[in-house]
Amino acid sequence: MATADIGLIGLAVMGSNLALNIAEKGYTVAVHNRSASRIDEFTAEAKAQGLEQNTIPKYDLADFVQTVKAPRSIIIMVKAGKPVDDMIEQLLPHLEPGDAIIECGNSLFTDTQRRFDYLKPKNIGYLGVGVSGGEEGARHGPSIMVGGSKDQWHNAEAVLTAIAAQFNGESCCAYLGEGGAGHFVKTIHNGIEYGDMQMIAEVYGVMRDGLGMSAKECAEVFKKWNQGPLNSYLIEITGHVLDAVDDQTGKPLVELILDKAGQKGTGVWSAIVAQQMGVPATAIEGAVAARSISSRKDERVAAEAIYGKPNRAKTDVTLEDLEKALLAGKIVSYAQGFAVIAKASEENGWALPLATIAKIWRAGCIIRSRFLDQMSSAYEKGEAVNLLVVPDFVAIMKDSHLSLRKVVAAAATGEFPMICLSAALSYFDSYRQGQGTANLIQGQRDFFGAHGFEIEGRGSDLHGTWPSTLGK
Ligand code: NDP
């Protein structure tokens, strides 16, 4: 008998926590997983948390589907990539027109669009949903970015809205647009997350190696910053990470962790799509590159042996400079991220609501922060797409860009890598100057390729008379 409000397939970390969250909010969730052992583990956990009355474990896929009330909403939370396509094929024979598959993993938005287009003629709805907040978020309230079939969204809206994080009584779940819109926004969210994390790490490097601060001292600074304009989840957890002590050695744990960062792809996708659309997202690109360099530990050690240790004389930047530099860098990075979203919206006809996106990022997700509230207000007022020209952010940038400049300059002379903050500064300087240097580039392009250039008042496809360099 169909008694479940919703179904969920994939009971690894994210799926099992989402299912428990759904059950806790009073909805009945049928659950299924390829390996039976995970269903057993989930059932035991649901029992331990007193939620077993709202969960229906099903070992057989057909039986699982029949347990969900029609029109069915079935979440799949399996490994991204081929497993999602496989799962769709397995589900299809059991579904009826009007049912919907809600894919909540970290899928590439073009895959989501493809699956949406594939299922539409079959009258099966497809929702590609970005879920941010990790394990904790999935269990207690993530930020949920929904894209895909709008009609079927309404069938699942009550459940998804209820399980999302809340900010001032508003749910951090919203329908953003058709096709791959939800996964696109999640991808850019992750790109921004890369930028935030890298900038924080760069500032930590100056504290540690330039100001000679201990991990504990750094932790105190991040805790203090979390009370001010930088208030955010990532600043908060940075304080905790720097504070942690290794049980075995009594040393700060952070000093024992190898300086090699991993990545799973969403940062790279953000950088690629930004480049493809011609929108500069230098902070995201810098952050992705920094992770790649970090992973080449052996090469770095060998290069250090050639060049010698970096000459890190004590720097004269202050903690206040670092705080303001981080704020300025973050604003540039978010300005870039939202500009990428705005362009994708235009190119794909998604009509992505920028104010709503900023709103649903205010709680639950990894980049939640105080200034997203200001960003959503700015977009609600219909302000310009680039936050760097929105009055509230102009005021912050005017107050903070000198500090960013001072920190980047100190990094250059003190031999600190600052790939992300310096990229943010260069973008800011490029964006705010009326007269750039691309006139020279156009001259060069015309010299070797007759690409033409424009002169105000004289036309746009002009050519120079250049000397021949052939044979020289
Ligand atoms: P994993 O990405 O580790 O995937 C494991 C799950 O996928 C298991 O349920 C597994 O089933 C199932 N699976 C793998 N291959 C297949 C297949 N061919 N057919 C059917 N089922 C299959 O799980 P996570 O919970 O970590 O993540 C789920 C999704 O959420 C991923 O897309 C991930 O990128 C995304 N995500 C993860 C976050 C995190 O913090 N972990 C945060 C936000 C999103 P079985 O038990 O049988 O092996």
Short mmCIF file of C-alpha atoms and ligand atoms in Angstrom, two decimals:
data_model
loop_
_atom_site.label_atom_id
_atom_site.label_comp_id
_atom_site.label_asym_id
_atom_site.label_seq_id
_atom_site.Cartn_x
_atom_site.Cartn_y
_atom_site.Cartn_z
CA MET A 1 0.00 0.00 0.00
CA ALA A 2 1.26 3.51 -0.83
CA THR A 3 1.81 5.18 2.51
CA ALA A 4 5.04 7.14 2.11
CA ASP A 5 5.00 10.87 1.34
CA ILE A 6 8.30 10.58 -0.45
CA GLY A 7 10.91 7.95 -1.40
CA LEU A 8 14.69 8.11 -1.06
CA ILE A 9 17.31 5.90 -2.70
CA GLY A 10 20.96 5.96 -1.59
CA LEU A 11 21.61 5.58 2.11
CA ALA A 12 25.25 6.66 2.37
CA VAL A 13 26.18 9.74 4.45
CA MET A 14 24.01 12.30 2.70
CA GLY A 15 20.99 10.15 1.87
CA SER A 16 20.59 8.61 5.31
CA ASN A 17 20.84 12.00 7.02
CA LEU A 18 18.32 13.55 4.62
CA ALA A 19 15.93 10.64 5.24
CA LEU A 20 16.23 11.08 9.02
CA ASN A 21 15.63 14.82 8.58
CA ILE A 22 12.48 14.11 6.52
CA ALA A 23 11.22 11.63 9.12
CA GLU A 24 11.88 14.08 11.93
CA LYS A 25 9.78 16.73 10.19
CA GLY A 26 6.80 14.37 10.38
CA TYR A 27 6.80 13.02 6.82
CA THR A 28 6.88 9.32 6.05
CA VAL A 29 9.84 8.35 3.90
CA ALA A 30 10.33 5.04 2.10
CA VAL A 31 14.03 4.20 1.76
CA HIS A 32 16.02 1.90 -0.50
CA ASN A 33 19.69 1.25 -1.23
CA ARG A 34 21.54 -0.99 -3.67
CA SER A 35 23.33 -2.86 -0.86
CA ALA A 36 20.99 -4.24 1.76
CA SER A 37 23.51 -3.71 4.56
CA ARG A 38 23.04 0.07 4.37
CA ILE A 39 19.27 -0.38 4.71
CA ASP A 40 19.87 -2.40 7.88
CA GLU A 41 22.24 0.24 9.26
CA PHE A 42 19.78 3.00 8.45
CA THR A 43 16.91 1.13 10.10
CA ALA A 44 18.96 0.69 13.26
CA GLU A 45 19.90 4.38 13.28
CA ALA A 46 16.30 5.50 12.69
CA LYS A 47 15.28 3.33 15.62
CA ALA A 48 18.05 4.74 17.81
CA GLN A 49 16.82 8.25 17.01
CA GLY A 50 13.16 7.32 17.65
CA LEU A 51 12.17 7.93 14.03
CA GLU A 52 11.35 4.41 12.86
CA GLN A 53 7.59 5.08 12.68
CA ASN A 54 8.19 7.57 9.87
CA THR A 55 10.57 5.41 7.85
CA ILE A 56 9.70 2.46 5.62
CA PRO A 57 12.75 0.38 4.63
CA LYS A 58 12.32 -1.49 1.34
CA TYR A 59 14.79 -4.02 -0.06
CA ASP A 60 13.04 -4.50 -3.41
CA LEU A 61 12.97 -1.54 -5.84
CA ALA A 62 9.51 -2.26 -7.29
CA ASP A 63 8.09 -2.68 -3.81
CA PHE A 64 9.82 0.56 -2.74
CA VAL A 65 8.24 2.55 -5.60
CA GLN A 66 4.78 1.14 -4.88
CA THR A 67 5.09 2.31 -1.27
CA VAL A 68 5.29 5.97 -2.32
CA LYS A 69 2.03 7.88 -2.80
CA ALA A 70 1.33 8.99 -6.40
CA PRO A 71 2.22 11.28 -7.99
CA ARG A 72 5.54 10.04 -6.64
CA SER A 73 8.52 12.12 -5.57
CA ILE A 74 11.62 9.94 -5.40
CA ILE A 75 14.90 11.38 -4.19
CA ILE A 76 18.07 9.74 -5.45
CA MET A 77 21.21 10.45 -3.46
CA VAL A 78 23.77 8.10 -5.04
CA LYS A 79 27.31 8.69 -6.29
CA ALA A 80 27.32 11.36 -9.00
CA GLY A 81 27.89 10.33 -12.64
CA LYS A 82 26.97 7.00 -14.17
CA PRO A 83 25.27 5.62 -11.02
CA VAL A 84 22.64 8.36 -11.42
CA ASP A 85 21.94 7.33 -15.04
CA ASP A 86 21.84 3.67 -14.02
CA MET A 87 19.42 4.46 -11.21
CA ILE A 88 17.13 6.40 -13.55
CA GLU A 89 17.00 3.43 -15.95
CA GLN A 90 16.22 1.02 -13.11
CA LEU A 91 13.45 3.26 -11.80
CA LEU A 92 11.78 4.06 -15.11
CA PRO A 93 9.83 0.78 -15.60
CA HIS A 94 8.24 1.27 -12.19
CA LEU A 95 7.22 4.92 -12.56
CA GLU A 96 3.99 6.41 -13.94
CA PRO A 97 3.44 9.65 -15.86
CA GLY A 98 3.49 12.58 -13.46
CA ASP A 99 5.97 10.99 -11.05
CA ALA A 100 9.27 12.74 -10.42
CA ILE A 101 12.87 11.83 -9.78
CA ILE A 102 14.63 14.30 -7.49
CA GLU A 103 18.39 13.98 -7.85
CA CYS A 104 20.16 15.60 -4.92
CA GLY A 105 23.84 14.74 -5.50
CA ASN A 106 26.63 16.92 -6.84
CA SER A 107 25.83 16.39 -10.49
CA LEU A 108 27.27 18.34 -13.37
CA PHE A 109 24.48 20.68 -14.44
CA THR A 110 24.79 19.69 -18.10
CA ASP A 111 24.15 16.06 -17.07
CA THR A 112 21.09 17.26 -15.18
CA GLN A 113 19.86 19.17 -18.21
CA ARG A 114 20.37 16.05 -20.36
CA ARG A 115 18.40 13.87 -17.92
CA PHE A 116 15.64 16.49 -17.66
CA ASP A 117 15.35 16.58 -21.47
CA TYR A 118 15.38 12.76 -21.65
CA LEU A 119 12.56 12.32 -19.13
CA LYS A 120 10.32 15.18 -20.25
CA PRO A 121 8.79 13.38 -23.27
CA LYS A 122 8.09 10.39 -21.00
CA ASN A 123 6.13 12.75 -18.71
CA ILE A 124 8.43 11.92 -15.82
CA GLY A 125 9.50 15.01 -13.92
CA TYR A 126 13.16 15.55 -13.16
CA LEU A 127 14.42 17.84 -10.44
CA GLY A 128 18.16 18.47 -10.13
CA VAL A 129 18.68 19.72 -6.62
CA GLY A 130 21.83 21.15 -5.06
CA VAL A 131 22.13 20.34 -1.38
CA SER A 132 24.79 22.12 0.66
CA GLY A 133 25.76 21.78 4.29
CA GLY A 134 27.52 18.42 4.41
CA GLU A 135 26.40 15.64 6.74
CA GLU A 136 25.32 17.99 9.52
CA GLY A 137 23.31 20.12 7.11
CA ALA A 138 21.59 17.10 5.57
CA ARG A 139 20.48 15.96 9.01
CA HIS A 140 19.46 19.29 10.55
CA GLY A 141 18.80 21.69 7.68
CA PRO A 142 20.75 22.20 4.45
CA SER A 143 20.44 24.94 1.88
CA ILE A 144 18.45 23.47 -1.02
CA MET A 145 18.75 24.80 -4.58
CA VAL A 146 16.00 23.34 -6.75
CA GLY A 147 15.92 23.19 -10.54
CA GLY A 148 13.92 21.22 -13.08
CA SER A 149 10.27 20.34 -13.65
CA LYS A 150 8.20 23.05 -12.01
CA ASP A 151 4.93 21.08 -11.79
CA GLN A 152 6.54 18.20 -9.95
CA TRP A 153 8.41 20.64 -7.70
CA HIS A 154 5.07 21.57 -6.20
CA ASN A 155 4.49 17.90 -5.25
CA ALA A 156 7.72 17.84 -3.22
CA GLU A 157 7.76 21.47 -2.13
CA ALA A 158 6.31 20.96 1.35
CA VAL A 159 8.84 18.25 2.28
CA LEU A 160 11.90 20.01 0.83
CA THR A 161 10.93 23.35 2.35
CA ALA A 162 10.42 21.74 5.75
CA ILE A 163 13.79 19.95 5.86
CA ALA A 164 15.84 22.99 4.76
CA ALA A 165 17.65 25.37 7.09
CA GLN A 166 15.69 28.39 8.28
CA PHE A 167 16.90 31.99 8.37
CA ASN A 168 14.69 34.41 10.33
CA GLY A 169 11.77 32.03 9.81
CA GLU A 170 12.32 31.74 6.04
CA SER A 171 13.21 28.38 4.50
CA CYS A 172 16.57 28.16 2.69
CA CYS A 173 14.99 26.11 -0.08
CA ALA A 174 13.76 27.58 -3.32
CA TYR A 175 12.88 26.65 -6.86
CA LEU A 176 15.33 28.53 -9.07
CA GLY A 177 14.62 27.54 -12.67
CA GLU A 178 14.15 24.81 -15.29
CA GLY A 179 16.52 22.02 -16.33
CA GLY A 180 19.98 22.17 -14.78
CA ALA A 181 19.42 25.50 -12.97
CA GLY A 182 19.58 24.08 -9.43
CA HIS A 183 22.78 22.13 -10.00
CA PHE A 184 24.30 25.08 -11.83
CA VAL A 185 23.73 27.34 -8.83
CA LYS A 186 25.12 24.65 -6.50
CA THR A 187 28.23 24.42 -8.67
CA ILE A 188 28.86 28.16 -8.42
CA HIS A 189 28.14 27.98 -4.69
CA ASN A 190 30.96 25.45 -4.45
CA GLY A 191 33.24 27.63 -6.58
CA ILE A 192 32.66 30.53 -4.20
CA GLU A 193 33.31 28.14 -1.30
CA TYR A 194 36.71 27.28 -2.85
CA GLY A 195 37.52 31.02 -3.06
CA ASP A 196 36.49 31.69 0.56
CA MET A 197 38.55 28.78 1.87
CA GLN A 198 41.64 29.70 -0.14
CA MET A 199 41.54 33.36 0.94
CA ILE A 200 41.23 32.29 4.57
CA ALA A 201 44.23 29.96 4.11
CA GLU A 202 46.28 32.76 2.54
CA VAL A 203 45.58 35.06 5.48
CA TYR A 204 46.46 32.23 7.88
CA GLY A 205 49.80 31.89 6.05
CA VAL A 206 50.65 35.54 6.78
CA MET A 207 49.63 35.14 10.42
CA ARG A 208 51.67 31.98 10.85
CA ASP A 209 54.79 32.80 8.84
CA GLY A 210 54.78 36.60 8.75
CA LEU A 211 53.43 37.54 12.17
CA GLY A 212 54.84 34.43 13.87
CA MET A 213 51.51 33.55 15.48
CA SER A 214 50.80 30.15 16.99
CA ALA A 215 47.80 28.12 15.84
CA LYS A 216 46.09 28.94 19.13
CA GLU A 217 46.67 32.67 18.61
CA CYS A 218 45.34 32.42 15.05
CA ALA A 219 42.28 30.58 16.37
CA GLU A 220 41.52 33.43 18.78
CA VAL A 221 41.70 35.96 15.93
CA PHE A 222 39.28 33.97 13.75
CA LYS A 223 36.90 33.62 16.69
CA LYS A 224 37.01 37.40 17.14
CA TRP A 225 36.52 38.03 13.43
CA ASN A 226 33.47 35.81 13.52
CA GLN A 227 31.81 38.43 15.72
CA GLY A 228 32.28 41.13 13.06
CA PRO A 229 31.57 41.70 9.36
CA LEU A 230 33.32 38.45 8.40
CA ASN A 231 30.82 36.45 10.44
CA SER A 232 30.33 33.19 8.57
CA TYR A 233 30.39 29.42 8.91
CA LEU A 234 33.83 29.10 7.31
CA ILE A 235 35.41 31.71 9.62
CA GLU A 236 33.76 29.96 12.58
CA ILE A 237 35.04 26.50 11.70
CA THR A 238 38.50 27.91 10.93
CA GLY A 239 38.68 29.00 14.58
CA HIS A 240 37.79 25.47 15.68
CA VAL A 241 40.21 23.79 13.25
CA LEU A 242 43.09 25.98 14.44
CA ASP A 243 42.18 25.31 18.06
CA ALA A 244 42.17 21.51 17.83
CA VAL A 245 44.97 19.60 19.54
CA ASP A 246 46.30 16.21 18.44
CA ASP A 247 45.66 13.55 21.12
CA GLN A 248 48.90 11.68 20.46
CA THR A 249 51.38 14.56 20.41
CA GLY A 250 49.63 17.42 22.18
CA LYS A 251 50.54 19.60 19.16
CA PRO A 252 48.05 21.72 17.20
CA LEU A 253 46.37 19.25 14.83
CA VAL A 254 46.52 21.72 11.94
CA GLU A 255 50.32 21.66 12.07
CA LEU A 256 50.36 17.90 11.57
CA ILE A 257 47.93 17.82 8.66
CA LEU A 258 49.70 17.55 5.31
CA ASP A 259 49.37 20.71 3.17
CA LYS A 260 47.79 18.87 0.21
CA ALA A 261 44.19 19.84 -0.55
CA GLY A 262 41.79 17.55 -2.40
CA GLN A 263 39.01 18.50 -4.78
CA LYS A 264 36.09 16.68 -6.30
CA GLY A 265 35.35 18.77 -9.38
CA THR A 266 32.76 21.44 -8.67
CA GLY A 267 35.43 24.17 -8.36
CA VAL A 268 36.88 23.19 -11.73
CA TRP A 269 33.38 23.13 -13.30
CA SER A 270 32.72 26.65 -11.97
CA ALA A 271 35.97 27.97 -13.41
CA ILE A 272 35.38 26.27 -16.78
CA VAL A 273 31.81 27.48 -17.19
CA ALA A 274 32.80 31.02 -16.20
CA GLN A 275 35.55 30.99 -18.83
CA GLN A 276 33.22 29.50 -21.44
CA MET A 277 30.71 32.29 -20.90
CA GLY A 278 33.38 34.97 -20.87
CA VAL A 279 32.72 36.00 -17.28
CA PRO A 280 35.86 36.60 -15.22
CA ALA A 281 35.87 34.53 -12.03
CA THR A 282 39.51 34.94 -11.10
CA ALA A 283 39.03 34.22 -7.39
CA ILE A 284 37.49 30.82 -8.16
CA GLU A 285 40.14 30.08 -10.80
CA GLY A 286 42.87 31.06 -8.33
CA ALA A 287 41.44 28.84 -5.63
CA VAL A 288 41.22 25.84 -7.95
CA ALA A 289 44.81 26.42 -9.11
CA ALA A 290 46.00 26.76 -5.51
CA ARG A 291 44.52 23.36 -4.62
CA SER A 292 46.23 21.82 -7.65
CA ILE A 293 49.59 23.32 -6.66
CA SER A 294 49.08 22.17 -3.07
CA SER A 295 48.62 18.59 -4.23
CA ARG A 296 52.06 18.59 -5.92
CA LYS A 297 53.91 18.36 -2.64
CA ASP A 298 56.95 16.52 -4.01
CA GLU A 299 57.45 19.05 -6.80
CA ARG A 300 57.18 21.92 -4.33
CA VAL A 301 59.71 20.39 -1.97
CA ALA A 302 62.11 19.88 -4.87
CA ALA A 303 61.62 23.47 -6.09
CA GLU A 304 62.25 24.81 -2.59
CA ALA A 305 65.55 22.97 -2.56
CA ILE A 306 66.51 24.86 -5.74
CA TYR A 307 65.35 28.35 -4.73
CA GLY A 308 65.88 28.09 -0.98
CA LYS A 309 63.27 28.72 1.72
CA PRO A 310 61.04 31.76 1.12
CA ASN A 311 62.60 34.89 2.62
CA ARG A 312 59.83 35.70 5.07
CA ALA A 313 60.91 38.77 6.94
CA LYS A 314 58.40 39.87 9.57
CA THR A 315 55.61 41.76 7.86
CA ASP A 316 54.19 45.10 8.95
CA VAL A 317 50.59 44.21 8.06
CA THR A 318 48.25 44.30 11.03
CA LEU A 319 45.46 41.94 11.96
CA GLU A 320 43.04 44.71 11.06
CA ASP A 321 44.58 44.87 7.57
CA LEU A 322 44.16 41.11 7.22
CA GLU A 323 40.52 41.25 8.34
CA LYS A 324 39.70 44.02 5.88
CA ALA A 325 41.68 42.36 3.08
CA LEU A 326 39.69 39.18 3.57
CA LEU A 327 36.43 41.12 3.51
CA ALA A 328 37.39 42.94 0.30
CA GLY A 329 38.58 39.71 -1.33
CA LYS A 330 35.35 37.94 -0.42
CA ILE A 331 33.20 40.73 -1.85
CA VAL A 332 35.10 40.55 -5.13
CA SER A 333 34.76 36.77 -5.19
CA TYR A 334 31.00 36.86 -4.54
CA ALA A 335 30.60 39.65 -7.11
CA GLN A 336 32.27 37.36 -9.64
CA GLY A 337 30.18 34.33 -8.63
CA PHE A 338 26.88 36.20 -8.92
CA ALA A 339 27.98 37.65 -12.27
CA VAL A 340 28.57 34.09 -13.51
CA ILE A 341 25.09 33.09 -12.32
CA ALA A 342 23.51 36.13 -13.97
CA LYS A 343 25.18 35.35 -17.29
CA ALA A 344 24.19 31.67 -17.19
CA SER A 345 20.64 32.71 -16.43
CA GLU A 346 20.60 34.90 -19.52
CA GLU A 347 22.24 32.27 -21.75
CA ASN A 348 19.97 29.42 -20.65
CA GLY A 349 16.75 31.41 -20.25
CA TRP A 350 16.53 30.38 -16.59
CA ALA A 351 15.52 33.76 -15.11
CA LEU A 352 17.53 32.89 -11.99
CA PRO A 353 16.41 34.99 -9.02
CA LEU A 354 19.66 36.45 -7.62
CA ALA A 355 18.02 37.82 -4.45
CA THR A 356 16.49 34.41 -3.69
CA ILE A 357 19.81 32.67 -4.28
CA ALA A 358 21.54 35.00 -1.81
CA LYS A 359 18.66 34.37 0.61
CA ILE A 360 18.83 30.58 0.53
CA TRP A 361 22.59 30.76 1.11
CA ARG A 362 22.13 32.70 4.38
CA ALA A 363 21.80 29.50 6.41
CA GLY A 364 22.48 25.78 6.09
CA CYS A 365 25.18 25.93 3.42
CA ILE A 366 28.94 26.06 3.69
CA ILE A 367 29.22 29.69 2.49
CA ARG A 368 26.53 31.04 4.82
CA SER A 369 27.59 34.44 6.05
CA ARG A 370 26.31 37.71 7.40
CA PHE A 371 26.89 39.69 4.25
CA LEU A 372 24.67 37.42 2.14
CA ASP A 373 21.75 39.13 3.85
CA GLN A 374 23.03 42.47 2.53
CA MET A 375 23.50 40.90 -0.91
CA SER A 376 19.94 39.60 -1.02
CA SER A 377 18.64 43.06 -0.03
CA ALA A 378 20.74 44.64 -2.78
CA TYR A 379 19.34 42.29 -5.42
CA GLU A 380 15.81 42.71 -4.06
CA LYS A 381 16.14 46.42 -4.75
CA GLY A 382 17.00 45.48 -8.33
CA GLU A 383 20.58 46.70 -8.00
CA ALA A 384 23.18 46.07 -10.71
CA VAL A 385 24.37 42.53 -11.37
CA ASN A 386 27.95 43.28 -10.28
CA LEU A 387 28.00 43.83 -6.55
CA LEU A 388 31.08 46.03 -6.86
CA VAL A 389 28.86 48.88 -8.04
CA VAL A 390 26.08 48.37 -5.49
CA PRO A 391 26.20 51.25 -2.96
CA ASP A 392 26.45 49.13 0.24
CA PHE A 393 29.36 47.17 -1.20
CA VAL A 394 30.99 50.23 -2.75
CA ALA A 395 31.17 51.64 0.79
CA ILE A 396 32.78 48.45 2.14
CA MET A 397 35.23 48.24 -0.77
CA LYS A 398 36.23 51.89 -0.35
CA ASP A 399 36.94 51.18 3.28
CA SER A 400 38.81 47.93 2.72
CA HIS A 401 40.62 47.86 -0.63
CA LEU A 402 43.64 49.73 0.72
CA SER A 403 44.12 46.94 3.25
CA LEU A 404 43.80 44.34 0.50
CA ARG A 405 46.43 46.27 -1.45
CA LYS A 406 48.74 46.44 1.59
CA VAL A 407 48.38 42.72 2.29
CA VAL A 408 48.98 41.70 -1.34
CA ALA A 409 52.01 44.01 -1.54
CA ALA A 410 53.41 42.57 1.70
CA ALA A 411 52.82 39.09 0.34
CA ALA A 412 54.77 39.87 -2.82
CA THR A 413 57.79 41.24 -0.95
CA GLY A 414 57.53 38.66 1.85
CA GLU A 415 57.35 35.76 -0.63
CA PHE A 416 53.92 34.55 0.48
CA PRO A 417 51.77 32.93 -2.20
CA MET A 418 48.51 34.84 -2.48
CA ILE A 419 47.02 33.47 -5.65
CA CYS A 420 43.42 34.19 -4.70
CA LEU A 421 43.60 37.52 -2.86
CA SER A 422 45.96 38.97 -5.47
CA ALA A 423 43.61 37.74 -8.23
CA ALA A 424 40.73 39.45 -6.45
CA LEU A 425 42.71 42.69 -6.19
CA SER A 426 43.73 42.63 -9.85
CA TYR A 427 40.15 41.99 -10.89
CA PHE A 428 39.01 44.92 -8.77
CA ASP A 429 41.68 47.17 -10.27
CA SER A 430 40.80 46.03 -13.80
CA TYR A 431 37.07 46.41 -13.25
CA ARG A 432 37.17 49.89 -11.73
CA GLN A 433 39.48 51.54 -14.30
CA GLY A 434 37.92 53.36 -17.25
CA GLN A 435 41.07 53.23 -19.35
CA GLY A 436 42.79 49.85 -19.60
CA THR A 437 45.60 48.50 -21.76
CA ALA A 438 43.70 46.32 -24.24
CA ASN A 439 44.33 49.02 -26.87
CA LEU A 440 47.81 47.56 -27.11
CA ILE A 441 46.43 44.01 -27.33
CA GLN A 442 44.19 45.08 -30.21
CA GLY A 443 47.17 46.65 -31.94
CA GLN A 444 49.15 43.43 -31.56
CA ARG A 445 46.22 41.32 -32.79
CA ASP A 446 45.86 43.49 -35.86
CA PHE A 447 49.62 43.37 -36.47
CA PHE A 448 49.84 39.60 -36.66
CA GLY A 449 46.29 38.60 -37.61
CA ALA A 450 44.54 41.61 -39.16
CA HIS A 451 41.85 41.27 -36.49
CA GLY A 452 40.98 44.96 -36.69
CA PHE A 453 40.42 47.55 -33.99
CA GLU A 454 38.06 50.37 -33.14
CA ILE A 455 38.76 54.09 -32.91
CA GLU A 456 36.03 56.25 -31.47
CA GLY A 457 34.39 58.32 -34.17
CA ARG A 458 36.21 56.49 -36.97
CA GLY A 459 34.69 53.00 -37.01
CA SER A 460 35.18 49.51 -35.63
CA ASP A 461 36.96 47.43 -38.26
CA LEU A 462 40.04 49.52 -38.83
CA HIS A 463 43.53 48.28 -39.59
CA GLY A 464 46.99 49.70 -39.01
CA THR A 465 49.79 49.91 -41.55
CA TRP A 466 52.35 47.79 -39.82
CA PRO A 467 55.98 47.15 -40.82
CA SER A 468 56.69 43.63 -42.07
CA THR A 469 58.70 41.49 -39.68
CA LEU A 470 58.94 38.53 -42.04
CA GLY A 471 62.46 37.23 -42.50
CA LYS A 472 63.85 39.31 -39.63
P1 NDP B 1 28.60 8.62 -2.15
O1 NDP B 1 28.85 9.68 -3.17
O2 NDP B 1 29.76 8.04 -1.43
O3 NDP B 1 27.77 7.44 -2.86
C1 NDP B 1 27.43 6.26 -2.16
C2 NDP B 1 26.00 5.88 -2.46
O4 NDP B 1 25.81 5.70 -3.88
C3 NDP B 1 25.66 4.53 -1.81
O5 NDP B 1 24.32 4.57 -1.41
C4 NDP B 1 25.88 3.57 -2.96
O6 NDP B 1 25.18 2.38 -2.84
C5 NDP B 1 25.31 4.37 -4.09
N1 NDP B 1 25.72 3.89 -5.40
C6 NDP B 1 26.96 3.98 -5.95
N2 NDP B 1 26.94 3.45 -7.20
C7 NDP B 1 25.69 3.01 -7.42
C8 NDP B 1 25.05 2.38 -8.52
N3 NDP B 1 25.71 2.12 -9.64
N4 NDP B 1 23.73 2.09 -8.40
C9 NDP B 1 23.04 2.36 -7.28
N5 NDP B 1 23.60 2.96 -6.19
C10 NDP B 1 24.90 3.29 -6.27
O7 NDP B 1 27.51 9.13 -1.06
P2 NDP B 1 27.39 10.53 -0.30
O8 NDP B 1 26.24 10.35 0.63
O9 NDP B 1 28.67 11.02 0.22
O10 NDP B 1 26.98 11.55 -1.46
C11 NDP B 1 25.83 11.36 -2.26
C12 NDP B 1 25.77 12.50 -3.25
O11 NDP B 1 25.69 13.74 -2.55
C13 NDP B 1 27.02 12.62 -4.15
O12 NDP B 1 26.62 13.10 -5.41
C14 NDP B 1 27.85 13.65 -3.45
O13 NDP B 1 28.75 14.31 -4.31
C15 NDP B 1 26.77 14.60 -2.94
N6 NDP B 1 27.11 15.42 -1.79
C16 NDP B 1 27.89 14.92 -0.79
C17 NDP B 1 28.21 15.72 0.30
C18 NDP B 1 29.03 15.18 1.41
O14 NDP B 1 29.38 15.97 2.31
N7 NDP B 1 29.33 13.90 1.44
C19 NDP B 1 27.75 17.11 0.40
C20 NDP B 1 26.87 17.50 -0.66
C21 NDP B 1 26.59 16.67 -1.72
P3 NDP B 1 25.89 1.09 -2.13
O15 NDP B 1 25.68 1.30 -0.67
O16 NDP B 1 25.16 -0.06 -2.67
O17 NDP B 1 27.34 1.13 -2.51
#
